[in-house]
Tab-separated table of C-alpha atoms in Angstrom:
chain	number	residue	atom	x	y	z
A	443	MET	CA	-200.441	-4.831	153.175
A	444	ARG	CA	-200.293	-0.717	153.782
A	445	LEU	CA	-197.134	-0.720	151.422
A	446	CYS	CA	-199.140	-2.618	148.815
A	447	PHE	CA	-202.021	-0.241	149.349
A	448	PHE	CA	-199.748	2.718	149.025
A	449	VAL	CA	-198.264	1.425	145.734
A	450	PHE	CA	-201.573	0.653	144.103
A	451	PHE	CA	-203.040	4.006	144.906
A	452	SER	CA	-199.838	6.017	143.880
A	453	THR	CA	-200.235	3.764	140.613
A	454	VAL	CA	-203.875	4.552	139.889
A	455	VAL	CA	-203.345	8.323	140.910
A	456	TYR	CA	-200.408	8.699	137.929
A	457	ALA	CA	-202.381	6.684	135.358
A	458	VAL	CA	-205.259	9.247	135.830
A	459	THR	CA	-203.259	12.066	135.857
A	460	ARG	CA	-201.519	10.986	132.538
A	461	ILE	CA	-205.221	10.256	131.081
A	462	VAL	CA	-206.704	13.536	132.198
A	463	GLU	CA	-203.449	15.749	131.512
A	464	LEU	CA	-204.006	17.919	128.516
A	465	ASP	CA	-200.987	18.270	126.487
A	466	PHE	CA	-202.007	21.563	124.549
A	467	GLU	CA	-200.075	24.606	124.127
A	468	GLY	CA	-201.295	27.976	124.821
A	469	VAL	CA	-202.050	30.052	121.706
A	470	ASN	CA	-203.277	33.581	120.865
A	471	PHE	CA	-205.069	33.619	117.773
A	472	ALA	CA	-204.989	36.858	115.327
A	473	LYS	CA	-208.405	38.667	114.573
A	474	ALA	CA	-210.527	37.254	112.284
A	475	LEU	CA	-210.336	38.473	108.467
A	476	PHE	CA	-214.054	38.025	107.306
A	477	GLY	CA	-214.401	37.433	103.175
A	478	LYS	CA	-210.893	36.104	102.821
A	479	ARG	CA	-209.360	32.532	102.694
A	480	LEU	CA	-205.877	30.977	102.198
A	481	ASP	CA	-206.037	28.151	99.888
A	482	LYS	CA	-203.325	26.225	100.977
A	483	VAL	CA	-204.415	23.793	103.416
A	484	PHE	CA	-203.528	20.611	104.317
A	485	GLN	CA	-206.511	19.251	106.565
A	486	GLU	CA	-210.256	19.773	106.242
A	487	THR	CA	-212.759	18.621	108.792
A	488	ALA	CA	-216.406	19.355	109.549
A	489	VAL	CA	-216.847	20.786	112.986
A	490	ASP	CA	-219.936	22.554	114.800
A	491	SER	CA	-218.171	26.006	115.866
A	492	GLU	CA	-215.223	27.925	115.459
A	493	THR	CA	-213.838	27.092	118.753
A	494	SER	CA	-213.995	23.491	117.653
A	495	CYS	CA	-211.846	24.451	114.847
A	496	GLN	CA	-209.453	26.328	117.020
A	497	VAL	CA	-209.069	23.087	119.252
A	498	GLN	CA	-208.131	21.262	115.806
A	499	CYS	CA	-205.362	23.924	115.287
A	500	ILE	CA	-204.089	23.274	118.824
A	501	LYS	CA	-204.171	19.703	118.015
A	502	ASN	CA	-201.995	19.767	115.196
A	503	VAL	CA	-198.480	20.955	115.595
A	504	SER	CA	-198.027	22.171	111.781
A	505	TRP	CA	-200.846	24.470	111.727
A	506	LEU	CA	-200.253	28.251	111.225
A	507	SER	CA	-203.527	29.437	110.222
A	508	TYR	CA	-207.219	28.178	109.236
A	509	ASN	CA	-210.160	29.013	107.057
A	510	LEU	CA	-213.793	28.436	108.537
A	511	GLY	CA	-216.409	28.254	105.750
A	512	ASN	CA	-220.248	27.543	105.917
A	513	THR	CA	-221.804	24.482	104.929
A	514	ASN	CA	-225.299	23.698	103.528
A	515	GLN	CA	-226.192	21.966	106.911
A	516	LYS	CA	-227.210	24.137	109.862
A	517	GLY	CA	-224.723	24.336	112.496
A	518	LYS	CA	-222.097	22.596	110.633
A	519	PHE	CA	-218.830	24.456	109.127
A	520	ILE	CA	-215.716	23.362	107.202
A	521	CYS	CA	-212.579	23.844	109.035
A	522	GLN	CA	-209.443	23.781	106.908
A	523	LEU	CA	-205.914	24.119	108.512
A	524	SER	CA	-202.848	25.373	106.759
A	525	ASP	CA	-199.231	25.243	107.653
A	526	SER	CA	-198.702	28.775	106.006
A	527	ASP	CA	-200.245	32.257	106.496
A	528	ARG	CA	-201.384	35.160	104.900
A	529	PHE	CA	-197.993	36.750	104.892
A	530	THR	CA	-195.662	33.755	103.402
A	531	SER	CA	-198.238	32.552	101.193
A	532	HIS	CA	-199.927	36.022	100.297
A	533	GLU	CA	-200.424	34.671	96.725
A	534	ASN	CA	-202.652	32.107	97.888
A	535	PHE	CA	-204.812	34.789	100.053
A	536	THR	CA	-207.950	35.153	98.267
A	537	GLN	CA	-211.342	36.975	98.706
A	538	ASP	CA	-214.310	34.571	99.282
A	539	LYS	CA	-217.296	35.882	101.025
A	540	LYS	CA	-218.249	32.472	102.304
A	541	TRP	CA	-215.147	32.239	104.601
A	542	LEU	CA	-213.371	33.562	107.422
A	543	TYR	CA	-209.471	33.399	107.660
A	544	ARG	CA	-207.565	33.741	111.067
A	545	GLY	CA	-203.917	33.142	111.547
A	546	MET	CA	-201.656	32.862	114.799
A	547	GLU	CA	-200.976	36.113	116.305
A	548	SER	CA	-197.750	37.321	115.466
A	549	ALA	CA	-195.706	40.765	115.100
A	550	CYS	CA	-196.953	41.031	111.387
A	551	GLU	CA	-200.398	40.744	112.796
A	552	SER	CA	-199.773	43.376	115.630
A	553	LYS	CA	-198.320	46.128	113.906
A	554	ASN	CA	-199.963	47.786	110.693
A	555	PHE	CA	-197.596	47.025	107.609
A	556	PRO	CA	-194.128	46.570	109.676
A	557	CYS	CA	-192.214	45.906	106.467
A	558	GLY	CA	-194.361	48.874	104.346
A	559	GLU	CA	-197.498	48.649	102.472
A	560	LYS	CA	-195.811	46.334	99.529
A	561	GLY	CA	-193.205	44.648	101.842
A	562	ILE	CA	-193.471	41.147	102.911
A	563	CYS	CA	-193.474	40.205	106.546
A	564	ILE	CA	-192.219	37.022	107.514
A	565	PRO	CA	-193.458	36.356	110.890
A	566	ASP	CA	-191.256	34.235	113.615
A	567	TYR	CA	-194.008	32.814	115.468
A	568	HIS	CA	-191.621	31.451	118.149
A	569	GLY	CA	-189.447	34.358	118.842
A	570	LYS	CA	-192.427	36.944	118.397
A	571	SER	CA	-190.165	38.911	115.876
A	572	PHE	CA	-190.557	39.302	112.061
A	573	LYS	CA	-188.212	39.828	109.017
A	574	CYS	CA	-188.947	42.132	105.891
């Protein structure tokens, strides 16, 4: 009887920890660039805050940056995820007053023009390095 209770209890504890366990990876976001957006997006979602948009990013393994824009509804925003960033898709990085752009923290973000003002910095997000 005790063995059955122990097995049952162990199974329940294991199942609950699998349900509750979040499978998120820690991410550092770069500082927000207001009045900018990246036109290359793969997903668009309505959210109620920037934090909700960041959660969408963390849930999706393909994201590298996001745009957050206002809607006509109070307290609602448009969250656009991109599998690119302002460095590798600089031709799609545009001015737009209604949006803010934020990428994943990288060596390209943390240094002022690491490849010179006209050079293109290509971040390695996993190795925390970059190429010019």
